[in-house]
CSV table of C-alpha atoms in Angstrom, one decimal:
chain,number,residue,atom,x,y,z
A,35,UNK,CA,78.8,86.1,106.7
A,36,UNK,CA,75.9,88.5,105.8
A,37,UNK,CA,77.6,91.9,104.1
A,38,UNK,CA,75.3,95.2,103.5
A,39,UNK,CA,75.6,96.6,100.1
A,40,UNK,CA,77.5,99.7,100.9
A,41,UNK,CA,75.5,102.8,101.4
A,42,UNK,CA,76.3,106.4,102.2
A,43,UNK,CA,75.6,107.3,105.5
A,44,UNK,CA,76.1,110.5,107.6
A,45,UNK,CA,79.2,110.0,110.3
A,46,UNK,CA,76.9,109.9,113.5
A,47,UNK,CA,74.5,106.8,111.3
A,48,UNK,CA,78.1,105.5,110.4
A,49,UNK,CA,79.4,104.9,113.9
A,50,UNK,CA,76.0,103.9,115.4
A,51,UNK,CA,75.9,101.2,112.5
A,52,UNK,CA,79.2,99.9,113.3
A,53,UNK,CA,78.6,100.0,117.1
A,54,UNK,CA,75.4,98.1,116.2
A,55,UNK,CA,77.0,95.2,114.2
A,56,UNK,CA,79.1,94.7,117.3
A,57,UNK,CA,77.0,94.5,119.8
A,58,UNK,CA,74.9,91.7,117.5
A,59,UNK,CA,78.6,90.3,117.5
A,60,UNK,CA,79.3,90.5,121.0
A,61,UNK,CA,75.7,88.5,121.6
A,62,UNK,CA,77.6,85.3,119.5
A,63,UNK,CA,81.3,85.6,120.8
A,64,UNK,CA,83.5,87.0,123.5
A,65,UNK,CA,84.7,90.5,122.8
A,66,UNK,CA,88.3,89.7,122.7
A,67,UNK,CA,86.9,88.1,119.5
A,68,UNK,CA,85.2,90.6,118.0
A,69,UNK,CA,87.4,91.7,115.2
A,70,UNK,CA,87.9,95.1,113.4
A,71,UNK,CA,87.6,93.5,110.0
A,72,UNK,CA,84.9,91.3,110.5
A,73,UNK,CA,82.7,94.4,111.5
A,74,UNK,CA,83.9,96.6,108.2
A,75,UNK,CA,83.5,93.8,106.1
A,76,UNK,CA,79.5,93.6,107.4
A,77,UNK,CA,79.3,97.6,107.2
A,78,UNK,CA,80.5,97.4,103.9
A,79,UNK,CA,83.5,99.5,104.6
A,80,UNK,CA,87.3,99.4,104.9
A,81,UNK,CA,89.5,98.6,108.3
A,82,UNK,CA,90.5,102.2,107.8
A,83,UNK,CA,87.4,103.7,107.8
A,84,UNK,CA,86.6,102.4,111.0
A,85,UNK,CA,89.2,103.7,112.4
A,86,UNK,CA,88.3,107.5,111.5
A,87,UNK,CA,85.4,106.8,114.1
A,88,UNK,CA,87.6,105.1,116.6
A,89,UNK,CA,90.5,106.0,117.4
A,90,UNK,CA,91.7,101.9,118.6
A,91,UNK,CA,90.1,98.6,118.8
A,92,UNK,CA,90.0,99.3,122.5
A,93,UNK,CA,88.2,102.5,121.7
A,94,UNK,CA,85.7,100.9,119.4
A,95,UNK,CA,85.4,97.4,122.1
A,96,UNK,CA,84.3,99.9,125.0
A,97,UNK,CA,81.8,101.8,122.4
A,98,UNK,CA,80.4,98.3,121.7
A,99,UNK,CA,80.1,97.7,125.6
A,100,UNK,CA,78.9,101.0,126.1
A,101,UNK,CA,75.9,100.3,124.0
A,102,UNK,CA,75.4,97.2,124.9
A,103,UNK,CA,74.8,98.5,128.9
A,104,UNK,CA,72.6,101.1,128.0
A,105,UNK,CA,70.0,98.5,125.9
A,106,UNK,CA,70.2,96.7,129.0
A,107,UNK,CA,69.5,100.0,131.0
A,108,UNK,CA,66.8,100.7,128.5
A,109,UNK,CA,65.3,97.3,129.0
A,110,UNK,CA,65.2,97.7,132.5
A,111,UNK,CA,64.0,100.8,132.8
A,112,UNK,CA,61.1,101.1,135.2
A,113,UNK,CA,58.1,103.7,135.2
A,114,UNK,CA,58.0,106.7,135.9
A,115,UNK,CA,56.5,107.4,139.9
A,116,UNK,CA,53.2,109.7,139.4
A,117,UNK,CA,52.9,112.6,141.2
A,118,UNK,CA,55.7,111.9,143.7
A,119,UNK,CA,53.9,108.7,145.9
A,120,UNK,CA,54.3,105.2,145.0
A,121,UNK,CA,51.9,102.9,148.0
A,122,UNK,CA,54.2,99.9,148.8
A,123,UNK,CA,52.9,97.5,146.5
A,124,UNK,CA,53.6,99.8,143.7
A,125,UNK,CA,57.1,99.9,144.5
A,126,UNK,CA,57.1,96.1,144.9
A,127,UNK,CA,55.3,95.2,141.6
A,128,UNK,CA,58.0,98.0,140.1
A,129,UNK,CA,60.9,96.3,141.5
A,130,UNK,CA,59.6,93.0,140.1
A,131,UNK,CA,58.9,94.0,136.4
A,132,UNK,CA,62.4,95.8,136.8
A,133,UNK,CA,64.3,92.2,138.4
A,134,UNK,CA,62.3,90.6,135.9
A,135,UNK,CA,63.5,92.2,132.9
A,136,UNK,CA,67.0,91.9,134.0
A,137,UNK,CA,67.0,88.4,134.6
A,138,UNK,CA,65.2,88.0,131.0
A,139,UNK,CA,68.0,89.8,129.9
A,140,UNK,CA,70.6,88.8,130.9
A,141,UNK,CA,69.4,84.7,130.5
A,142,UNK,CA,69.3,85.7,126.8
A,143,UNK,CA,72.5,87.2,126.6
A,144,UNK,CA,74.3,85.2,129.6
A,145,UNK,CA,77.6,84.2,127.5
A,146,UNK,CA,78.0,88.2,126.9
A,147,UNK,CA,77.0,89.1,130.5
A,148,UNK,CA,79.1,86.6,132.3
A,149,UNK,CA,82.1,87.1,130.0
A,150,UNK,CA,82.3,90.8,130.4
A,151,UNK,CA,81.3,90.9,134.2
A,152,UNK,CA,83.7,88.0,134.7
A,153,UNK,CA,86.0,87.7,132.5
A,154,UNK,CA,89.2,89.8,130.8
A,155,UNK,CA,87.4,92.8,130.3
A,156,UNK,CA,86.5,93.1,133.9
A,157,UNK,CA,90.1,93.9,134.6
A,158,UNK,CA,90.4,96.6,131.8
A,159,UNK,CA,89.6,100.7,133.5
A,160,UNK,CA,87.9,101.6,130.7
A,161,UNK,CA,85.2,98.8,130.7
A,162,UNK,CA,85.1,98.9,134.4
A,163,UNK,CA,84.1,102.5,134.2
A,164,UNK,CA,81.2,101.8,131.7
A,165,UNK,CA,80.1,99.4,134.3
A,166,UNK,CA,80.0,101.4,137.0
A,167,UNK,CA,78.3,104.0,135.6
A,168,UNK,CA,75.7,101.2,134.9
A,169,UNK,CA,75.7,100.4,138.4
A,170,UNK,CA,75.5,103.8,139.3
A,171,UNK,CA,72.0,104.4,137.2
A,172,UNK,CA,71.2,101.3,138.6
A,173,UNK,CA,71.1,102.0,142.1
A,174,UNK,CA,70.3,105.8,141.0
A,175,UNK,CA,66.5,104.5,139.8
A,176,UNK,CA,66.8,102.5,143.4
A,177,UNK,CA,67.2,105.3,145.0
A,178,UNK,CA,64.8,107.3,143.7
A,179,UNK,CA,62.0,105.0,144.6
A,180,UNK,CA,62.6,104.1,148.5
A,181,UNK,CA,62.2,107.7,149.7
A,182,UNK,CA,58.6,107.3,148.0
A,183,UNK,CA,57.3,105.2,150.8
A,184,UNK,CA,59.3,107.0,153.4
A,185,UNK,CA,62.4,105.0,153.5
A,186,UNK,CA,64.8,108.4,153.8
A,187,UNK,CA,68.0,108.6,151.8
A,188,UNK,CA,71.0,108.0,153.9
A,189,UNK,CA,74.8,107.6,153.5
A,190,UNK,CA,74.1,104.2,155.3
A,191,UNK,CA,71.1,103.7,152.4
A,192,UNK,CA,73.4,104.5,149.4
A,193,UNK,CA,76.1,101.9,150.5
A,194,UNK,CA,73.4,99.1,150.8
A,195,UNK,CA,71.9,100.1,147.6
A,196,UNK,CA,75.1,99.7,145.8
A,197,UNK,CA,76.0,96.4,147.8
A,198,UNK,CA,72.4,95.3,146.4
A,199,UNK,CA,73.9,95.8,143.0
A,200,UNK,CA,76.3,93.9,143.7
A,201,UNK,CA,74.3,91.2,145.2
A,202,UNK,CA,72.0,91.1,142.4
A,203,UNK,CA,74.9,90.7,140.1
A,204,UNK,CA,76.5,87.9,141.8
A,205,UNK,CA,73.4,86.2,142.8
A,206,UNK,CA,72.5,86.1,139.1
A,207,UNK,CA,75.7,85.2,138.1
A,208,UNK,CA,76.1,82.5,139.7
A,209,UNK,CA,72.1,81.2,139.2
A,210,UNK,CA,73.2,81.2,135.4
A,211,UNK,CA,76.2,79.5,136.1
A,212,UNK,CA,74.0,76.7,137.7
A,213,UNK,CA,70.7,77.1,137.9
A,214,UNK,CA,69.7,75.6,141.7
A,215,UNK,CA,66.0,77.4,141.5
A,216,UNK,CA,63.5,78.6,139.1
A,217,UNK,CA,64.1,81.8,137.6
A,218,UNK,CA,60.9,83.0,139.6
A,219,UNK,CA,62.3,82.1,142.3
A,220,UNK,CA,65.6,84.1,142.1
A,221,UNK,CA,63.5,87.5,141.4
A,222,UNK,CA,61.5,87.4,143.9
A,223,UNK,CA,64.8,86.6,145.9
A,224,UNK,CA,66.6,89.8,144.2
A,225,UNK,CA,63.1,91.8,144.8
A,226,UNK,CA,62.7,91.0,148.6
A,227,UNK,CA,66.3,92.0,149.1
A,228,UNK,CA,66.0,95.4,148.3
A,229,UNK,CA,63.4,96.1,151.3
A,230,UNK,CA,65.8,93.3,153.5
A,231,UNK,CA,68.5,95.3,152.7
A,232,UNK,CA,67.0,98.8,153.6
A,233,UNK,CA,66.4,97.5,156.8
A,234,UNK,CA,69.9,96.2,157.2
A,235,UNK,CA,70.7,100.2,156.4
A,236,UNK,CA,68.7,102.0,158.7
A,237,UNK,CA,66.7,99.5,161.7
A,238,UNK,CA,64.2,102.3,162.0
A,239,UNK,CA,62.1,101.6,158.9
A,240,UNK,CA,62.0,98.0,159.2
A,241,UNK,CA,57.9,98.0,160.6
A,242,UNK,CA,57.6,99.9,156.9
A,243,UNK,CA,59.8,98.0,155.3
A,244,UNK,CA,58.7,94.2,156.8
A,245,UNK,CA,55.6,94.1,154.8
A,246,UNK,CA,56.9,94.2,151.7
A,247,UNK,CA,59.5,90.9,152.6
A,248,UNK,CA,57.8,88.9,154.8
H,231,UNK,CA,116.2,98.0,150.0
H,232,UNK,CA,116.3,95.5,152.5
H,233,UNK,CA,119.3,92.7,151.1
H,234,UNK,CA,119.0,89.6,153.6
H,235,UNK,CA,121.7,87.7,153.9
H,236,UNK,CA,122.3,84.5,151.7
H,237,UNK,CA,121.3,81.2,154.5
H,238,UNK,CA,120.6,77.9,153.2
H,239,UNK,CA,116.6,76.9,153.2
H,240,UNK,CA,115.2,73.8,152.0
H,241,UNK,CA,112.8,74.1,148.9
H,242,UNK,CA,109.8,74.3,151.1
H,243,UNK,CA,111.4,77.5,153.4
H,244,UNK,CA,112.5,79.1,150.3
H,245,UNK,CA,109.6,79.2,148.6
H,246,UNK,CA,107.6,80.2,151.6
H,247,UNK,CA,110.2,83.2,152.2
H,248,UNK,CA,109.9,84.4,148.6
H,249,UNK,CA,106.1,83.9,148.6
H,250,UNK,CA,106.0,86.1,152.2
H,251,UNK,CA,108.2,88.5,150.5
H,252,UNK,CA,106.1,89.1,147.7
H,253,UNK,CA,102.9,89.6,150.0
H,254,UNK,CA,105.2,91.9,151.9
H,255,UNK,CA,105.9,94.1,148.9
H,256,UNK,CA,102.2,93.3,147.6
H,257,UNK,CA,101.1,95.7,150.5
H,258,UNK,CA,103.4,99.1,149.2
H,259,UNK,CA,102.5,98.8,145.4
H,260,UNK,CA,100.5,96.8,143.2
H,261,UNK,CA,101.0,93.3,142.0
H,262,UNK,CA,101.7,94.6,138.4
H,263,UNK,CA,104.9,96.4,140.0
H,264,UNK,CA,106.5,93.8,142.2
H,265,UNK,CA,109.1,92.5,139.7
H,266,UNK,CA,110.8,89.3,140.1
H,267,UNK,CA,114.2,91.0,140.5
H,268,UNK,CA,113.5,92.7,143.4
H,269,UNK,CA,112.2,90.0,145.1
H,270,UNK,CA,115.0,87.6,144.2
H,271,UNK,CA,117.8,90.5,145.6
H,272,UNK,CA,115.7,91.1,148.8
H,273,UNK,CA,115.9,86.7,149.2
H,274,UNK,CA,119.9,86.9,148.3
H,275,UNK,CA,119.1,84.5,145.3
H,276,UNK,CA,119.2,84.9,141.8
H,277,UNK,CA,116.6,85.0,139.3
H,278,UNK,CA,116.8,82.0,137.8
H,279,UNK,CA,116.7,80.1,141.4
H,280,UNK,CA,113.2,82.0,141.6
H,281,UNK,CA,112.2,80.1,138.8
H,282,UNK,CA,112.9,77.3,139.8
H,283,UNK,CA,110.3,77.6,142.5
H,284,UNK,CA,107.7,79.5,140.1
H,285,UNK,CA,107.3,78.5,136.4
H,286,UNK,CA,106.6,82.1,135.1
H,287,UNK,CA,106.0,85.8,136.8
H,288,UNK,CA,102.8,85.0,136.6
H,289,UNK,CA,102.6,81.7,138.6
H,290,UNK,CA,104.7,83.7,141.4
H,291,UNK,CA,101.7,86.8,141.2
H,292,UNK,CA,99.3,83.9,141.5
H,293,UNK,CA,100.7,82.5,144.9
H,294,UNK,CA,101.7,86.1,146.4
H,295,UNK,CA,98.1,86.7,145.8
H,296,UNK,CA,96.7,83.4,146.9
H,297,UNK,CA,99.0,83.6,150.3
H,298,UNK,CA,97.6,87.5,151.5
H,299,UNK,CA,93.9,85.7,150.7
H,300,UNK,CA,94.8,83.1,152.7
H,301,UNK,CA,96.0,85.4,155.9
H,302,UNK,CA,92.9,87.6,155.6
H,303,UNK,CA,91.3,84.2,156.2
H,304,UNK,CA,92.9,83.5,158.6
H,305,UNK,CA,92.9,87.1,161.0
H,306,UNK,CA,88.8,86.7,159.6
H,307,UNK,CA,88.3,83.6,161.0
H,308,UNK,CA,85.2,82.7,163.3
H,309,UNK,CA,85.5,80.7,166.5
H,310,UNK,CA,83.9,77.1,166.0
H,311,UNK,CA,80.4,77.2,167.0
H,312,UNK,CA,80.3,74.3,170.7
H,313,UNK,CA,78.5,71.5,170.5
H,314,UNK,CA,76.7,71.7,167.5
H,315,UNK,CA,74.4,74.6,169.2
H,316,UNK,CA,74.3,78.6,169.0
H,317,UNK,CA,72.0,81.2,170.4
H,318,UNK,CA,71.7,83.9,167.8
H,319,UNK,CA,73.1,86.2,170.1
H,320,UNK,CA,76.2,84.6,169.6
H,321,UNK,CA,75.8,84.2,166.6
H,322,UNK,CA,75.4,87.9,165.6
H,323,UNK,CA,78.8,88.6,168.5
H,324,UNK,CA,80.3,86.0,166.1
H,325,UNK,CA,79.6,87.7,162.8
H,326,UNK,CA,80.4,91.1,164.1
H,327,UNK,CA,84.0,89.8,165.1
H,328,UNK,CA,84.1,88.4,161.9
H,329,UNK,CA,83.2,91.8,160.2
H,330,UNK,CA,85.4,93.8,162.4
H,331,UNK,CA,88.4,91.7,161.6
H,332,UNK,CA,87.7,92.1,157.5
H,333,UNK,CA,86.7,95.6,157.5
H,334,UNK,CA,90.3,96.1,159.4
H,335,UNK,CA,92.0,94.3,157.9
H,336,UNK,CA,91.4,95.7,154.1
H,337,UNK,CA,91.4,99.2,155.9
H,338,UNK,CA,95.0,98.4,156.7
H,339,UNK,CA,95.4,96.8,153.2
H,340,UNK,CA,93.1,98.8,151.1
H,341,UNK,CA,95.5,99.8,148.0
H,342,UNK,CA,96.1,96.1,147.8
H,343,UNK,CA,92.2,94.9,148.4
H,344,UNK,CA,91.1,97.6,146.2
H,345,UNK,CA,93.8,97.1,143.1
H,346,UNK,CA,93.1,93.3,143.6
H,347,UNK,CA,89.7,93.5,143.4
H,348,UNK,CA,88.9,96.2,141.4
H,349,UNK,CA,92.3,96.5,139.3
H,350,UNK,CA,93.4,94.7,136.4
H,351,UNK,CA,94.1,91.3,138.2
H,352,UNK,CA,90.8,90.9,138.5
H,353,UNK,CA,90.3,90.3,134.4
H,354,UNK,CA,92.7,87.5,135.3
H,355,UNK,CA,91.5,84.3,134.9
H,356,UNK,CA,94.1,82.4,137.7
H,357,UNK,CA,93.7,85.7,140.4
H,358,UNK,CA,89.6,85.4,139.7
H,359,UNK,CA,89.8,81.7,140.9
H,360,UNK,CA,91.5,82.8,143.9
H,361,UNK,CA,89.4,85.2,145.0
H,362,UNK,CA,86.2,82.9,143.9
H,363,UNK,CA,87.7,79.9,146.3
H,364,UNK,CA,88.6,83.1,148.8
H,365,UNK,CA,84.2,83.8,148.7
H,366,UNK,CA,83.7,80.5,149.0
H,367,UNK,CA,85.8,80.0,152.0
H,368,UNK,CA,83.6,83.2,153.1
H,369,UNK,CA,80.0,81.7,152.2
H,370,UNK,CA,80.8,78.6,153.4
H,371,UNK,CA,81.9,79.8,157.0
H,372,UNK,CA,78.2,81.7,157.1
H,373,UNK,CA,76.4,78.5,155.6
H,374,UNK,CA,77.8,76.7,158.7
H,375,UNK,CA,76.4,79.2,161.3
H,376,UNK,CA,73.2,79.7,159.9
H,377,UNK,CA,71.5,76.6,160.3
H,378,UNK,CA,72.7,76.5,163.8
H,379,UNK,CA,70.2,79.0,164.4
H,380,UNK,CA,67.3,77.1,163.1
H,381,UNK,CA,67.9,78.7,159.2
H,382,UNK,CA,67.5,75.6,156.4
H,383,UNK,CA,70.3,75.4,154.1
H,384,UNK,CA,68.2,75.8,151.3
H,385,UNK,CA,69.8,76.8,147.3
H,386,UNK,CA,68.3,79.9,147.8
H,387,UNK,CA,69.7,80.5,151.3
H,388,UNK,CA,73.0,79.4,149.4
H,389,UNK,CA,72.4,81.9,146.6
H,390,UNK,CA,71.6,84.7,149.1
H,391,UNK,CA,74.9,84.4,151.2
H,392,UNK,CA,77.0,84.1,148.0
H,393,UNK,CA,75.1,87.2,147.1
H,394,UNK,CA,75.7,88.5,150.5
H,395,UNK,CA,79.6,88.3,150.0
H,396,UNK,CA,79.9,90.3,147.0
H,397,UNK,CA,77.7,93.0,149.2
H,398,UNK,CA,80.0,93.1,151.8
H,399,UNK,CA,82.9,93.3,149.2
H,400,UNK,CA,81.5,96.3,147.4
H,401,UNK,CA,80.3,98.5,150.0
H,402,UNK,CA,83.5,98.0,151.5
H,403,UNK,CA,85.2,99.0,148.4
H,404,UNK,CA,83.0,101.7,148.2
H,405,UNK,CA,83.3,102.9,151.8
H,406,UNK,CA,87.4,102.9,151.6
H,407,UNK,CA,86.7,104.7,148.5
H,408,UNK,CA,84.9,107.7,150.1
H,409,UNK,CA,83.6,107.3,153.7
H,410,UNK,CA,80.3,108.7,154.2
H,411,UNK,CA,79.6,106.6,157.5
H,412,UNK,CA,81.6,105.0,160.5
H,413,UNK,CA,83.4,101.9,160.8
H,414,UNK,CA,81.0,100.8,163.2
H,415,UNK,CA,77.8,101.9,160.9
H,416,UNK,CA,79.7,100.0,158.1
H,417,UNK,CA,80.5,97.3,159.7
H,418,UNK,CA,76.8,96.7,161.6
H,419,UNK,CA,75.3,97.3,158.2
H,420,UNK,CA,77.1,94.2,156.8
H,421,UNK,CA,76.6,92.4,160.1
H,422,UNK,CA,72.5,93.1,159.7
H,423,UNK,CA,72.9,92.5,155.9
H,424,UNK,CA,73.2,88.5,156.8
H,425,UNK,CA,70.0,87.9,158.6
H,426,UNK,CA,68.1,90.4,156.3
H,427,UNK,CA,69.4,88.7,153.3
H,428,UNK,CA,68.5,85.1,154.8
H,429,UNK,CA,65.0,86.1,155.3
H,430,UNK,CA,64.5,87.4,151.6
H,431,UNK,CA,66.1,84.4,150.5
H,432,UNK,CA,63.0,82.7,152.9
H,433,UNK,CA,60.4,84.8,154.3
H,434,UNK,CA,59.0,81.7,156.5
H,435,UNK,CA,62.0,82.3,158.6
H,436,UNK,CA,61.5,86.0,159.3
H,437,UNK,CA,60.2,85.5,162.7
H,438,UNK,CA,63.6,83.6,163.6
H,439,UNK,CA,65.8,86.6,162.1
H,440,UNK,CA,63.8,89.6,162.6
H,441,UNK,CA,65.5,89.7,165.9
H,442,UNK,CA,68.7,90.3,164.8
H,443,UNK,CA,68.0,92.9,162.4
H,444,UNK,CA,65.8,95.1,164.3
C-alpha cells in the first residue's frame, strides 16, 4: 500500500485529499469496501482525523461519490453554444463527443459505475440524491441545446429528456454487461435517440428533428 | 386490524394467502414496514408457521414483491398478436393498451412502485432481480411485436427496447412525482417513444416507423 509522508495541509486541501484517495479507491473496489483506515493510513493521518472532516463513513462514502459524479460531469461536459444558434449538425457532432466521452468513461470505470448505479448504494437516499442531481445537469445541458435548433422546451420535452437519461444509463449498462455491438455503435444509438425521442415528445418537430436520425 | 378466522389450508393455499396478504399491506406502507407479525395475526397463524413457509423476513419481502410484479404483468398484458401478422395500426392500439394499463396501474400503486423502485429495496440484490426479470418480461413482450411489423430483431433493436423500459419507468416516476402533463400526453409519449427508439436503434427502418410517430 503506497503511504504519503505526512504533510501539513490547510482543512479544505485536507478533505479534498482524502476525498481524492477514495475516489482512486472506489476505481479498484466496491464502496462498501472502501475503508476509513485504509484512506488515513494513505493520507498519512489518523482514523480520527478523518472524522473531524466527516462526520460518518456514510458521510465521507457520499463525498467520495459526490466527486466521483462531478469528474464524470466534467468529462462530459460539452461546449459552450456561440452566440445562442447551434445549425443541426453542430448539435449532433456535440451530442456525439458528449455520448462519446461518457461511454469512454464509464468503460474505464465500469466496475464503479455498474456497482453504484446497480448495486447497494443505489438503494441508499443519500447516494440516490447525488445521482439525481447528476441526472439533473445531465438532462439540464440537454435541454439547453434542443431549443437552439427550434425544438421548444416543453413539460412533455423535459419528461423525455429525463427518460433519455435513463435510457442512456440502462442501455449502457447493460452493453457493458455484455457487449452485443461495438462501442460505436451504441453512441450513435444513444446520439440518434435524443432527436427520436424529441419527436416522441412533441410530433410537431419531427420534419426538424428527422434529419438528424434518419 | 382485520383477524381472519383460523381454516385449515394446504401448504400451497397458505402460502398463497400470506403472500396475497403481504401484497395487500404492500400497497398502504412500504415493504420495510410490513412486519411478519402482522401478517401472521391477519392469517390466524403464528410466527413461526410463517417460517415455515419463508426461510427469513427477507425471503417473505422477496415473494410479496415478486407476486405484485407479477399482477402488474398480468393487468399489463398484450393480447397475442393472430396468425403471426399485425398491421402497425394494431400494433400501436396494442401498445397504447399496454401503456394505459401500466400507467394505471402504478398511478393506483404509486407509493408502492415509487418506494420499490426508487426506495431502498432497490439496493437489494434479490428485489433488483425481480424487477430485472419484471423488464425483461416487459422487453421481451415488445421484441415480439416488433418484428411483426417488418422491424429486424437486431442487438441494437434489443438494446434500444431494454433502453426503452427504463424510459417508460422514469418518466413515469417522474410524472407521479410532479405532473406537468396529462395521462394521455404521458402515456402517448411512451407509446411514440417505442417506434422512435426502434428507428434510432436502425435508421434503415425509419420509413416503416415514421408513421406511427408522426
Amino acid at each position: 500500500m503506497e503511504v504519503v509522508k505526512r504533510v501539513r495541509l490547510d482543512p479544505a486541501q485536507r478533505r479534498a485529499q482524502l476525498i481524492s484517495l477514495g475516489v482512486k479507491m472506489l476505481a479498484q473496489r466496491p464502496l462498501e469496501q472502501i475503508s476509513v483506515e485504509d484512506i488515513a493510513d494513505q493520507a498519512g493521518v489518523s482514523r480520527g482525523l478523518l472524522f473531524h472532516y466527516f462526520s460518518s463513513k456514510h458521510d465521507f462514502h457520499v463525498a467520495i461519490v459526490r466527486e466521483n459524479s462531478r469528474e464524470m460531469l466534467d468529462k462530459t461536459a460539452p461546449e459552450e453554444p456561440r452566440d445562442g444558434q447551434m445549425s443541426s449538425d453542430s448539435l449532433f457532432d456535440t451530442l456525439r463527443g458528449v455520448l462519446a466521452s461518457y461511454v469512454d468513461y464509464v468503460s474505464e470505470n465500469r466496475f464503479t459505475y455498474v456497482s453504484l448505479l446497480r448495486g447497494t448504494a443505489s438503494g441508499d437516499p443519500d447516494m440516490r440524491a447525488v445521482f439525481e442531481e447528476t441526472r439533473t445537469v445531465m438532462a439540464d445541458r440537454a435541454l439547453v441545446y434542443l431549443p437552439l435548433i427550434g425544438v421548444p422546451r416543453t413539460p412533455q420535452l423535459e419528461l423525455a429528456v429525463r427518460g433519455w437519461i435513463a435510457f442512456v444509463e440502462e442501455a449502457t449498462i447493460t452493453w457493458l454487461r455484455d457487449p452485443k455491438t461495438t462501442r460505436d455503435e451504441l453512441i450513435d444509438m444513444t446520439v440518434r435517440a435524443l432527436p427520436s425521442l424529441a419527436i416522441a415528445s412533441s410530433p410537431e418537430n419531427a420534419s426538424a428533428l428527422l434529419g438528424l436520425v434518419t
